[in-house]
PDB file of C-alpha atoms in Angstrom:
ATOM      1  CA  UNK G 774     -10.697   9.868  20.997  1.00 58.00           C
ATOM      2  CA  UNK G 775     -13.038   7.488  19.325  1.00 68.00           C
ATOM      3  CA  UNK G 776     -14.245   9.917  16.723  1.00 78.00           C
ATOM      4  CA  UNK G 777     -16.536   8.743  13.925  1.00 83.00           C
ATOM      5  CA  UNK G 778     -13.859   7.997  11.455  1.00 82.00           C
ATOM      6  CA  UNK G 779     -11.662   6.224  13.598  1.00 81.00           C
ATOM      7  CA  UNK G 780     -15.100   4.049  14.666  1.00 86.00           C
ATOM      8  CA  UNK G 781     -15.889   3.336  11.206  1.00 87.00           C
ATOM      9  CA  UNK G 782     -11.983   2.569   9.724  1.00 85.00           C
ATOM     10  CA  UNK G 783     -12.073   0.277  13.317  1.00 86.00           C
ATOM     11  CA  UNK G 784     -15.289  -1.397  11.665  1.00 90.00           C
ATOM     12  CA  UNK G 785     -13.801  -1.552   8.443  1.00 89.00           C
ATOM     13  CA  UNK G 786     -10.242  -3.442   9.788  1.00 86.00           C
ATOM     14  CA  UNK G 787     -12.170  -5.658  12.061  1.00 90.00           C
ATOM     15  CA  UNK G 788     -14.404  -6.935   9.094  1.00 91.00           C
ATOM     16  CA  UNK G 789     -11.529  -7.703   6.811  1.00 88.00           C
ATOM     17  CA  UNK G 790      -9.568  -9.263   9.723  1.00 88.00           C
ATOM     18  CA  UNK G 791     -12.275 -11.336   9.718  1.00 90.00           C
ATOM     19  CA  UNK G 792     -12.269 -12.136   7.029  1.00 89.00           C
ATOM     20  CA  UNK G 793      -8.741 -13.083   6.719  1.00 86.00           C
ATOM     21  CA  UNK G 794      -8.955 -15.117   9.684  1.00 88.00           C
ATOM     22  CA  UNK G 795     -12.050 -17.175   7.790  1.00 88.00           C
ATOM     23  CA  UNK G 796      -9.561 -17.528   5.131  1.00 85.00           C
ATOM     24  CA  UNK G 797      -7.044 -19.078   7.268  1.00 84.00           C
ATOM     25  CA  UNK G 798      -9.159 -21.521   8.736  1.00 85.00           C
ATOM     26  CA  UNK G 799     -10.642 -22.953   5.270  1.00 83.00           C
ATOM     27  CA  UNK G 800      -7.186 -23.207   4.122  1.00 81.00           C
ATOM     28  CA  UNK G 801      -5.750 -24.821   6.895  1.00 82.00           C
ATOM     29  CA  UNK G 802      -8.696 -27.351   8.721  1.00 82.00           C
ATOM     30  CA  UNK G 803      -8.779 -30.461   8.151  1.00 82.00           C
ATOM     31  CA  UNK G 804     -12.310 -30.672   9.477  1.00 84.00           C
ATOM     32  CA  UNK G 805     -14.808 -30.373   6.207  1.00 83.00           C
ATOM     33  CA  UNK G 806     -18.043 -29.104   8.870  1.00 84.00           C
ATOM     34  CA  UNK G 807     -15.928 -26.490  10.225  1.00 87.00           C
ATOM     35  CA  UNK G 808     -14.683 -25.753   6.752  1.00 84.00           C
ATOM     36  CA  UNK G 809     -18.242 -25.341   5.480  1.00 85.00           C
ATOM     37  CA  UNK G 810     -19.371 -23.138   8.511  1.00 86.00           C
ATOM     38  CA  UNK G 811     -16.790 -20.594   8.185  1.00 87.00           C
ATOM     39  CA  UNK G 812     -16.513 -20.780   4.326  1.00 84.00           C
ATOM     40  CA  UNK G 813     -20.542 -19.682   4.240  1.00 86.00           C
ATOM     41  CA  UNK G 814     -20.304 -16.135   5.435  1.00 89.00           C
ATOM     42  CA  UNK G 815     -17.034 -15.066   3.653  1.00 89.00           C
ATOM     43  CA  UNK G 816     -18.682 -13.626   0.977  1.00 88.00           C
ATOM     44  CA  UNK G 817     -21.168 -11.699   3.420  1.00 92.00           C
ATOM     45  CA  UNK G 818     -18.189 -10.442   5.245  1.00 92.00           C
ATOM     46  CA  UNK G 819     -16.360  -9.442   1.651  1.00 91.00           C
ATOM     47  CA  UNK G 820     -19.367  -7.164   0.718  1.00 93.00           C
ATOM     48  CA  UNK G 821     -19.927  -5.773   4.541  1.00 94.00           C
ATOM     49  CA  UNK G 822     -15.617  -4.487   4.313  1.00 92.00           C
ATOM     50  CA  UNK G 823     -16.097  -2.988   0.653  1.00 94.00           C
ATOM     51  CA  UNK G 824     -19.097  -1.211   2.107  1.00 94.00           C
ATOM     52  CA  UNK G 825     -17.431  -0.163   5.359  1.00 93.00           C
ATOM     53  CA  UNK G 826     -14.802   1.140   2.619  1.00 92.00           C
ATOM     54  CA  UNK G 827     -16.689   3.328   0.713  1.00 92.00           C
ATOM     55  CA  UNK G 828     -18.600   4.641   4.327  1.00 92.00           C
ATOM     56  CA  UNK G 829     -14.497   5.765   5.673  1.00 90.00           C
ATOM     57  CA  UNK G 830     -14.099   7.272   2.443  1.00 89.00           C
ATOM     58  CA  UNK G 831     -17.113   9.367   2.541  1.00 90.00           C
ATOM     59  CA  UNK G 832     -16.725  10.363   6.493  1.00 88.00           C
ATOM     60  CA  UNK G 833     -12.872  10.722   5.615  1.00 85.00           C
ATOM     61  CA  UNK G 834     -13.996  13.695   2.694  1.00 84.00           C
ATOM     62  CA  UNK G 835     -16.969  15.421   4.342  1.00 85.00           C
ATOM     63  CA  UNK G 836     -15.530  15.337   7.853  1.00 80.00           C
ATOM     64  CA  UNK G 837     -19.020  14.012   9.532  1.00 83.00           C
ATOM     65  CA  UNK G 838     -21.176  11.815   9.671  1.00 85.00           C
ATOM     66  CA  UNK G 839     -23.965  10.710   6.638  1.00 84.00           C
ATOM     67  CA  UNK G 840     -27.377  11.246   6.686  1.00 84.00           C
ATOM     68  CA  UNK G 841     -29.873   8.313   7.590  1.00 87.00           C
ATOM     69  CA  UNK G 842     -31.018   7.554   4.298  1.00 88.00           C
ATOM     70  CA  UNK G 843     -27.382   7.147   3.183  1.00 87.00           C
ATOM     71  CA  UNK G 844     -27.164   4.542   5.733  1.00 88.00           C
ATOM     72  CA  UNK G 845     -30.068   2.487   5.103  1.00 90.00           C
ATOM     73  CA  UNK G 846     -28.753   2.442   1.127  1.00 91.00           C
ATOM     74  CA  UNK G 847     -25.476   0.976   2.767  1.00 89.00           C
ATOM     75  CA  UNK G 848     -27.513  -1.748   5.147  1.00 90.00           C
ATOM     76  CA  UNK G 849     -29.377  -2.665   1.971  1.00 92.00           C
ATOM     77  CA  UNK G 850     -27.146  -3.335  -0.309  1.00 92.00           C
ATOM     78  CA  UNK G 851     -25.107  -6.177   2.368  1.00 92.00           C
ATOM     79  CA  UNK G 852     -28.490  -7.684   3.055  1.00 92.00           C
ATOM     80  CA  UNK G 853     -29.154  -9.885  -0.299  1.00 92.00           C
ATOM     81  CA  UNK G 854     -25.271 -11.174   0.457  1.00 91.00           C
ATOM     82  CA  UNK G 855     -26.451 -11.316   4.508  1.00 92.00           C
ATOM     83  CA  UNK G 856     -30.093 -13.258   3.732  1.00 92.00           C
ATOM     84  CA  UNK G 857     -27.986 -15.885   1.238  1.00 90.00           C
ATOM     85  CA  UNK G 858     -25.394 -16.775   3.617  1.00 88.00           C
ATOM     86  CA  UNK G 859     -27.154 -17.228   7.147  1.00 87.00           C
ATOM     87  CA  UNK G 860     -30.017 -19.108   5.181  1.00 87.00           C
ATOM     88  CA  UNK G 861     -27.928 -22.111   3.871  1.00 84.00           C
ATOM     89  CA  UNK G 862     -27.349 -20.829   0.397  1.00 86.00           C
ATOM     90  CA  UNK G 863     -24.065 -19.441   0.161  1.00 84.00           C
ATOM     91  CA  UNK G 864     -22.300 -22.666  -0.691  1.00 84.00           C
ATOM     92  CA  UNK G 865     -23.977 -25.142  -3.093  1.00 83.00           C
ATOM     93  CA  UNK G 866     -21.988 -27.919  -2.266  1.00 83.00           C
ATOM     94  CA  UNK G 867     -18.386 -29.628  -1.132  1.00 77.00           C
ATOM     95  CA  UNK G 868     -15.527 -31.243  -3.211  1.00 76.00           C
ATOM     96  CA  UNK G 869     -14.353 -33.188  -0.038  1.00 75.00           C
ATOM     97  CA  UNK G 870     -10.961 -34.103  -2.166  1.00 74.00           C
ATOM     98  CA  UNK G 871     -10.161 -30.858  -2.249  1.00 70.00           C
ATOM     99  CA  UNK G 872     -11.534 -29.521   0.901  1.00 72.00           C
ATOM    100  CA  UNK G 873     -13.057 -26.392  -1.112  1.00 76.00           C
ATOM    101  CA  UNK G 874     -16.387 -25.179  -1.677  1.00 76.00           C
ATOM    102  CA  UNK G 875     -19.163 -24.422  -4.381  1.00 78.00           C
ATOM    103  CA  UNK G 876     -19.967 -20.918  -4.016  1.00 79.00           C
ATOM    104  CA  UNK G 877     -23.602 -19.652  -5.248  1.00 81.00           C
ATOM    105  CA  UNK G 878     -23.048 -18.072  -8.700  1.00 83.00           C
ATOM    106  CA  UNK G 879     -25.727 -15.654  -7.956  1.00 88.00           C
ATOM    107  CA  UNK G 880     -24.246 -14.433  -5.067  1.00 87.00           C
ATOM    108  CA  UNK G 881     -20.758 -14.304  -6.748  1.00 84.00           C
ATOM    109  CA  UNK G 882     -22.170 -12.114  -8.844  1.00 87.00           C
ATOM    110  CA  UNK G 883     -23.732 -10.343  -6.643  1.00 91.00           C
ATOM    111  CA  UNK G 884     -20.060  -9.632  -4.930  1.00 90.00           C
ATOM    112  CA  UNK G 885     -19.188  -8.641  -8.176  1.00 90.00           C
ATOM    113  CA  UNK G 886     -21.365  -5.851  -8.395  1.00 92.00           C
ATOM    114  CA  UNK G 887     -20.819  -4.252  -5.114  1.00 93.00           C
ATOM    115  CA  UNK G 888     -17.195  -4.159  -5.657  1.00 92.00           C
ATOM    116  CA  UNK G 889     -17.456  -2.599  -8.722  1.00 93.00           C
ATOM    117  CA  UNK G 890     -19.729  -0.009  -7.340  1.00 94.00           C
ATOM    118  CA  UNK G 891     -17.666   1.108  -4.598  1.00 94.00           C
ATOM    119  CA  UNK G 892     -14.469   0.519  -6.611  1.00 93.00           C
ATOM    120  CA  UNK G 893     -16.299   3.136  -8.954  1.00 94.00           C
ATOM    121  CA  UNK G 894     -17.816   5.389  -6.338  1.00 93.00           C
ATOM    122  CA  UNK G 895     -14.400   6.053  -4.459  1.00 92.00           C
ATOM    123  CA  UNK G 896     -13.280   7.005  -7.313  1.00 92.00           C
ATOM    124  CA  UNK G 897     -15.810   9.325  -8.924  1.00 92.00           C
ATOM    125  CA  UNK G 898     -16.454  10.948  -5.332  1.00 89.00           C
ATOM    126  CA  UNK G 899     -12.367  11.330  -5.006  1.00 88.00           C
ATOM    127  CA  UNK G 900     -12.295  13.244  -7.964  1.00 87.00           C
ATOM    128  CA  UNK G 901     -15.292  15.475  -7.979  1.00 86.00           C
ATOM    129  CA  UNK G 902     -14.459  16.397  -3.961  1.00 85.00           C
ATOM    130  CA  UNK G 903     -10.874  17.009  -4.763  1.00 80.00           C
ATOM    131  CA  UNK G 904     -11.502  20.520  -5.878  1.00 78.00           C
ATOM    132  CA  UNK G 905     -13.963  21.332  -3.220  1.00 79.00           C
ATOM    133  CA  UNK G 906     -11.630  20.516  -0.332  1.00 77.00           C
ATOM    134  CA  UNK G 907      -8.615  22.506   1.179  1.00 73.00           C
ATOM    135  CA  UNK G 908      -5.916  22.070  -0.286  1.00 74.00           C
ATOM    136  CA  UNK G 909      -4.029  20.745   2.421  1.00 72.00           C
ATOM    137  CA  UNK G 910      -6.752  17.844   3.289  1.00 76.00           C
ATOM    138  CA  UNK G 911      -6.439  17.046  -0.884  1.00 79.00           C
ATOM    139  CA  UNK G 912      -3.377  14.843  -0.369  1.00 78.00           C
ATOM    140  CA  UNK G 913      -4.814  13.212   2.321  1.00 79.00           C
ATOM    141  CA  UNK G 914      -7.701  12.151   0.576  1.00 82.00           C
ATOM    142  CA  UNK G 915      -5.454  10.965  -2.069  1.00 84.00           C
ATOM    143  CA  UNK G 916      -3.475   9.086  -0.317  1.00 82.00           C
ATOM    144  CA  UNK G 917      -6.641   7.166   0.975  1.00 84.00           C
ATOM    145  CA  UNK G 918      -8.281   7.248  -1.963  1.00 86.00           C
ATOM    146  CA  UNK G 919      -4.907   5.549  -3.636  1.00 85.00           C
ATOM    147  CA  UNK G 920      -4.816   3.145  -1.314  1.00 82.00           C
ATOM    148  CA  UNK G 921      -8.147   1.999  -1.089  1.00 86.00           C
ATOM    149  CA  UNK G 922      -8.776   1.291  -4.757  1.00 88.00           C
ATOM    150  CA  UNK G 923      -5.735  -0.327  -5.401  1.00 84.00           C
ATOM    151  CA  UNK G 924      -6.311  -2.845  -2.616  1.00 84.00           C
ATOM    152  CA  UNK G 925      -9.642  -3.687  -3.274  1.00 88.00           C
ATOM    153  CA  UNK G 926      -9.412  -3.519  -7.204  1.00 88.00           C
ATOM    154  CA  UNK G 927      -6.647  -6.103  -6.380  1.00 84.00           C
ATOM    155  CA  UNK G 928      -8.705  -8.170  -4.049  1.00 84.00           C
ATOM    156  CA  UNK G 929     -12.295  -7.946  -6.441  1.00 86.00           C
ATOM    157  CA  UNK G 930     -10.197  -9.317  -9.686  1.00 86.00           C
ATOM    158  CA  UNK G 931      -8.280 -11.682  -8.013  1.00 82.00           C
ATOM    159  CA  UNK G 932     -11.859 -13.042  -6.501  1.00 78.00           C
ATOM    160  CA  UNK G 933     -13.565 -12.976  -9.000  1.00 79.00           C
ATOM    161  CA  UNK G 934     -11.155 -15.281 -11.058  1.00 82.00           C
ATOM    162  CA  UNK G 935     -10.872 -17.818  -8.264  1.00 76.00           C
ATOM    163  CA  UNK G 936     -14.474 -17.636  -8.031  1.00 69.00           C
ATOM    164  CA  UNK G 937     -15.145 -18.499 -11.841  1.00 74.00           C
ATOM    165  CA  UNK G 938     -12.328 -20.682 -12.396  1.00 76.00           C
ATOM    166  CA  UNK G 939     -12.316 -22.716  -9.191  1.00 69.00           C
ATOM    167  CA  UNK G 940      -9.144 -21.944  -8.549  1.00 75.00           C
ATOM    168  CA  UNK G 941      -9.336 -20.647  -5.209  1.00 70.00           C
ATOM    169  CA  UNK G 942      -5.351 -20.108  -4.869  1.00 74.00           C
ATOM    170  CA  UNK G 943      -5.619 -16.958  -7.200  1.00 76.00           C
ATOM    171  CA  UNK G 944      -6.799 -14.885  -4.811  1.00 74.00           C
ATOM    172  CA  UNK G 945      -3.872 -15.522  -2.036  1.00 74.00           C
ATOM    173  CA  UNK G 946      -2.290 -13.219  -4.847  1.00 73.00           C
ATOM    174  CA  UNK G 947      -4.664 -10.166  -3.601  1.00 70.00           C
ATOM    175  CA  UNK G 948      -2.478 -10.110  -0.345  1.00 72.00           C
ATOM    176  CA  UNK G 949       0.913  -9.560  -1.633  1.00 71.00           C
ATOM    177  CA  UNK G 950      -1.008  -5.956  -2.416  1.00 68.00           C
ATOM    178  CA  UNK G 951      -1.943  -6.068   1.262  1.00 70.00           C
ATOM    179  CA  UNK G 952       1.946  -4.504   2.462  1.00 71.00           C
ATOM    180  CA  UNK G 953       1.362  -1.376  -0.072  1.00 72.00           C
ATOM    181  CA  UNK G 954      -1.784  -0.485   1.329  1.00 73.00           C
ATOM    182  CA  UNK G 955      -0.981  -0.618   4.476  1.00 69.00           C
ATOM    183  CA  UNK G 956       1.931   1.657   4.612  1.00 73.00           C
ATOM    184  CA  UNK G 957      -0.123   4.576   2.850  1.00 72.00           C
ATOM    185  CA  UNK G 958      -2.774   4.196   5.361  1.00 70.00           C
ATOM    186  CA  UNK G 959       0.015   4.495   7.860  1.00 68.00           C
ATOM    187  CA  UNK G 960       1.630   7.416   6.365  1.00 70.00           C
ATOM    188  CA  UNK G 961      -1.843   8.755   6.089  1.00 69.00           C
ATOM    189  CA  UNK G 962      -2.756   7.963   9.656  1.00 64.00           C
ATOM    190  CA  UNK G 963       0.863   9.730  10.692  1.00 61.00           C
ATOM    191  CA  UNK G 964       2.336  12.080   8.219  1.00 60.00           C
ATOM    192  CA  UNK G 965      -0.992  13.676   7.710  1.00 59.00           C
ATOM    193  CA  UNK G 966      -3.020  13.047  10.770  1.00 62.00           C
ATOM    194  CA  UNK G 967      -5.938  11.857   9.387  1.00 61.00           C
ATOM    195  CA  UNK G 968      -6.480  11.159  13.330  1.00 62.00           C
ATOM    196  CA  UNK G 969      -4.571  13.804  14.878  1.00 56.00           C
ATOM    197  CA  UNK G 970      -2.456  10.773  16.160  1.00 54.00           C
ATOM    198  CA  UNK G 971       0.899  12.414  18.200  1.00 56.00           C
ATOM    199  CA  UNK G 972       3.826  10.756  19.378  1.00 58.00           C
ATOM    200  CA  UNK G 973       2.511   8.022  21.448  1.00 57.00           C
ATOM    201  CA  UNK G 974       0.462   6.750  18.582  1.00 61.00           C
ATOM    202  CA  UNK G 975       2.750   6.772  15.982  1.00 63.00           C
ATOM    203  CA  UNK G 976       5.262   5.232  18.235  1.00 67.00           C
ATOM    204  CA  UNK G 977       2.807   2.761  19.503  1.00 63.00           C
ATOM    205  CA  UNK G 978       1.872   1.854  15.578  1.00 68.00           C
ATOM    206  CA  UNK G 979       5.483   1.733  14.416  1.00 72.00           C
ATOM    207  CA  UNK G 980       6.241  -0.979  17.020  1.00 72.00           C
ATOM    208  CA  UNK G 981       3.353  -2.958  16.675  1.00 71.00           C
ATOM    209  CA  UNK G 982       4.166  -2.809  13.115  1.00 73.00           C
ATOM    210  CA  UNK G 983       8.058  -4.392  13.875  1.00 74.00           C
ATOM    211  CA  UNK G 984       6.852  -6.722  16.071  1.00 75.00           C
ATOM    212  CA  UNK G 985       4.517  -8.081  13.452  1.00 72.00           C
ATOM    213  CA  UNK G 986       6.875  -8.436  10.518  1.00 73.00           C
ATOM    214  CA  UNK G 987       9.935  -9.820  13.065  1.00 73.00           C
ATOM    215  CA  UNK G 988       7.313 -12.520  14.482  1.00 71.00           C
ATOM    216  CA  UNK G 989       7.673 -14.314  10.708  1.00 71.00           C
ATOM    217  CA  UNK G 990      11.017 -14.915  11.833  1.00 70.00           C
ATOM    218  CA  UNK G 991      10.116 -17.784  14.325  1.00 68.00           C
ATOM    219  CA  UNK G 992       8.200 -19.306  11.059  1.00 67.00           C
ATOM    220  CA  UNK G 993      10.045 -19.400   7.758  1.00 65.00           C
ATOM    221  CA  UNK G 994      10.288 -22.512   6.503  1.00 68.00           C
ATOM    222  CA  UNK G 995      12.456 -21.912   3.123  1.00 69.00           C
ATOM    223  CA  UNK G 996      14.778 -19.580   1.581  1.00 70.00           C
ATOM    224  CA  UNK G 997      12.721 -17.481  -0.344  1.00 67.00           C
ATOM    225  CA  UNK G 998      10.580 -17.059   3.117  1.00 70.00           C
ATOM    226  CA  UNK G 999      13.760 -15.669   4.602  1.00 74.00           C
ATOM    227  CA  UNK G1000      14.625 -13.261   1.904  1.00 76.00           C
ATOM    228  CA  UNK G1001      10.883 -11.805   2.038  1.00 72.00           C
ATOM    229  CA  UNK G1002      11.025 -11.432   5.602  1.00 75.00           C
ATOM    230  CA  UNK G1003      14.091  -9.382   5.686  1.00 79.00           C
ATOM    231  CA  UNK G1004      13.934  -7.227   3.144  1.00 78.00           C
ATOM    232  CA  UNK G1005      10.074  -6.392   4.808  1.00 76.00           C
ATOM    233  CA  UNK G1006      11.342  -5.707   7.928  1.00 77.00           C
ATOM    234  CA  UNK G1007      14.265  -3.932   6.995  1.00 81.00           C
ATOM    235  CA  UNK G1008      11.839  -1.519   5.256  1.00 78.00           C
ATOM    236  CA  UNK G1009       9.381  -1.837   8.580  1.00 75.00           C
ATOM    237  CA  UNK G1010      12.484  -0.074  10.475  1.00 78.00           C
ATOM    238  CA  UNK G1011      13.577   2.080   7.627  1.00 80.00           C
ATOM    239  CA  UNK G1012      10.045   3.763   7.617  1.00 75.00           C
ATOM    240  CA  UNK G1013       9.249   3.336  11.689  1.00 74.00           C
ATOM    241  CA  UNK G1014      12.491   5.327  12.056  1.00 76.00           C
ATOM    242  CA  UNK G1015      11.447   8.055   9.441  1.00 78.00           C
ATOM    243  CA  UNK G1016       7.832   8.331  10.747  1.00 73.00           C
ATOM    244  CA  UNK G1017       9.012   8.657  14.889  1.00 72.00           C
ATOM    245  CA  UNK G1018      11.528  11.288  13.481  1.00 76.00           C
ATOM    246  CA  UNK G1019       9.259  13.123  11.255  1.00 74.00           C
ATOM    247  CA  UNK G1020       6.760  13.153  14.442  1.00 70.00           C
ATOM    248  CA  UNK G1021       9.195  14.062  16.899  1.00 71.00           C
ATOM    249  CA  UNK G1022      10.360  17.054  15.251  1.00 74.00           C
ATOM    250  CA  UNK G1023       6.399  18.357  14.381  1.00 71.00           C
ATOM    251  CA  UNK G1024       5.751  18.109  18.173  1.00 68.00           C
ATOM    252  CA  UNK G1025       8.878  19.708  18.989  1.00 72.00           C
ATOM    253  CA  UNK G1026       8.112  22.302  16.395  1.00 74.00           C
ATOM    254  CA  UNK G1027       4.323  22.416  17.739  1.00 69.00           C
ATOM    255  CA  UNK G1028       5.567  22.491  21.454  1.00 67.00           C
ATOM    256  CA  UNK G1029       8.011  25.288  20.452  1.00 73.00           C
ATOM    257  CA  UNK G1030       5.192  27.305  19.154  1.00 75.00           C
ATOM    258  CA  UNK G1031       2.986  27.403  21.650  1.00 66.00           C
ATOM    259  CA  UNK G1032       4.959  28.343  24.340  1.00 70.00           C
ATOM    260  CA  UNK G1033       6.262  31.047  22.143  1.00 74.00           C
ATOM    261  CA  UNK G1034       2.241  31.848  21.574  1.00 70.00           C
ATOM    262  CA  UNK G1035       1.865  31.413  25.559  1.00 68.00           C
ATOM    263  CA  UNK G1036       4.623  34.052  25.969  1.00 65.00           C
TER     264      UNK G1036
END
């Protein structure tokens, strides 16, 4: 029902989807201008999705909104990453053999930082909320919490590597994290109800979800490709059948209750 954390985790998606989408492109053009234009504002976007991290996180543990002040901190710590890129600086210049890149090392750094921080700052606040919270919102925040660290400590070292070494295949590695993140977000999402989801979502989720992994089908290409892609979707059903059962006995149990309660 649009609430404010399923706004800002919507933010947060979008901007790494973007992200990934960049990513595609640079590794697949063959046109070096369009390579350079959508390589310059990747590392923009990278800070803007950790940031948008840290923001779900916060809304996630205090259940509303945060203050004004809290917002401009957020706004100004993207904008030394947002003045670089959209002013030409981002990339210093172009091995055309390659088709990759020079980042700017000061913005790299930069990066750097801000991943640390919020790497650091999920973590602290995790830990000194978990006390403070109900007891049955703890796991959820853990959950979260779990999964949002390990994917972007993943991500940040695996970028930060590619960035200094020049290797820019390292950080396809990050990715292979992507799968594990994604199904405790889910469970999150479902199991918990981080947004009071009910049966249409989760069913709705769970097939979008199938549909995803059994689209790889029409493109494997070897057969380690095959392998991957059936083992992941055989675990895509395994847990889409767990999470519409686990639903669909809650709602029955729910349903039960209130008519009881109406009684």
């Amino acid at each position: 029902k649009y609430s404010l954390l399923s706004k800002i985790f919507l933010f947060f998606t979008a901007s790494f989807s973007l992200w990934l989408i960049g990513d595609v492109i640079t590794w697949t053009s063959n046109n070096y201008n369009f390579i350079v234009a959508v390589w310059a504002p990747l590392d923009y976007i990278n800070v803007v999705f950790f940031l948008l991290a840290a923001y779900f996180f916060i809304a996630l543990v205090r259940e509303k909104d945060i203050v004004v002040w809290q917002k401009i901190i957020l706004m100004g710590l993207s904008t030394p990453a947002w003045w670089i890129a959209f002013s030409g600086g981002s990339i210093t210049g172009f091995n055309q053999p390659q088709c990759e890149a020079f980042n700017n090392q000061w913005l790299i750094n930069y990066k750097l930082v801000i991943e640390v921080l919020v790497i650091a700052f999920i973590t602290i606040y995790w830990f000194h909320s978990f006390l403070k919270v109900a007891k049955e919102k703890r796991k959820q925040i853990t959950v979260v919490a779990l999964g949002l660290v390990l994917f972007l400590m993943s991500f940040m070292s695996t970028e930060y590597i590619a960035g200094q070494t020049g290797i820019y295949e390292i950080n396809l590695y990050s990715l292979f994290v992507l799968p594990l993140f994604l199904i405790l977000i889910i469970f999150a999402i479902t199991n918990l109800r981080i947004f009071q989801m009910r049966t249409f979502g989760t069913q709705l989720l769970t097939y979008i979800l199938l549909i995803m992994v059994g689209s790889q089908f029409f493109f494997l290409e070897n057969g380690t490709d095959q392998i991957l892609t059936v083992l992941t979707f055989a675990i895509s059903v395994f847990l889409g059948v767990t999470l519409l059962r686990n639903v669909s006995q809650q709602e029955k149990a729910r349903l039960k209750i209130e008519k009881l309660a109406s009684d």
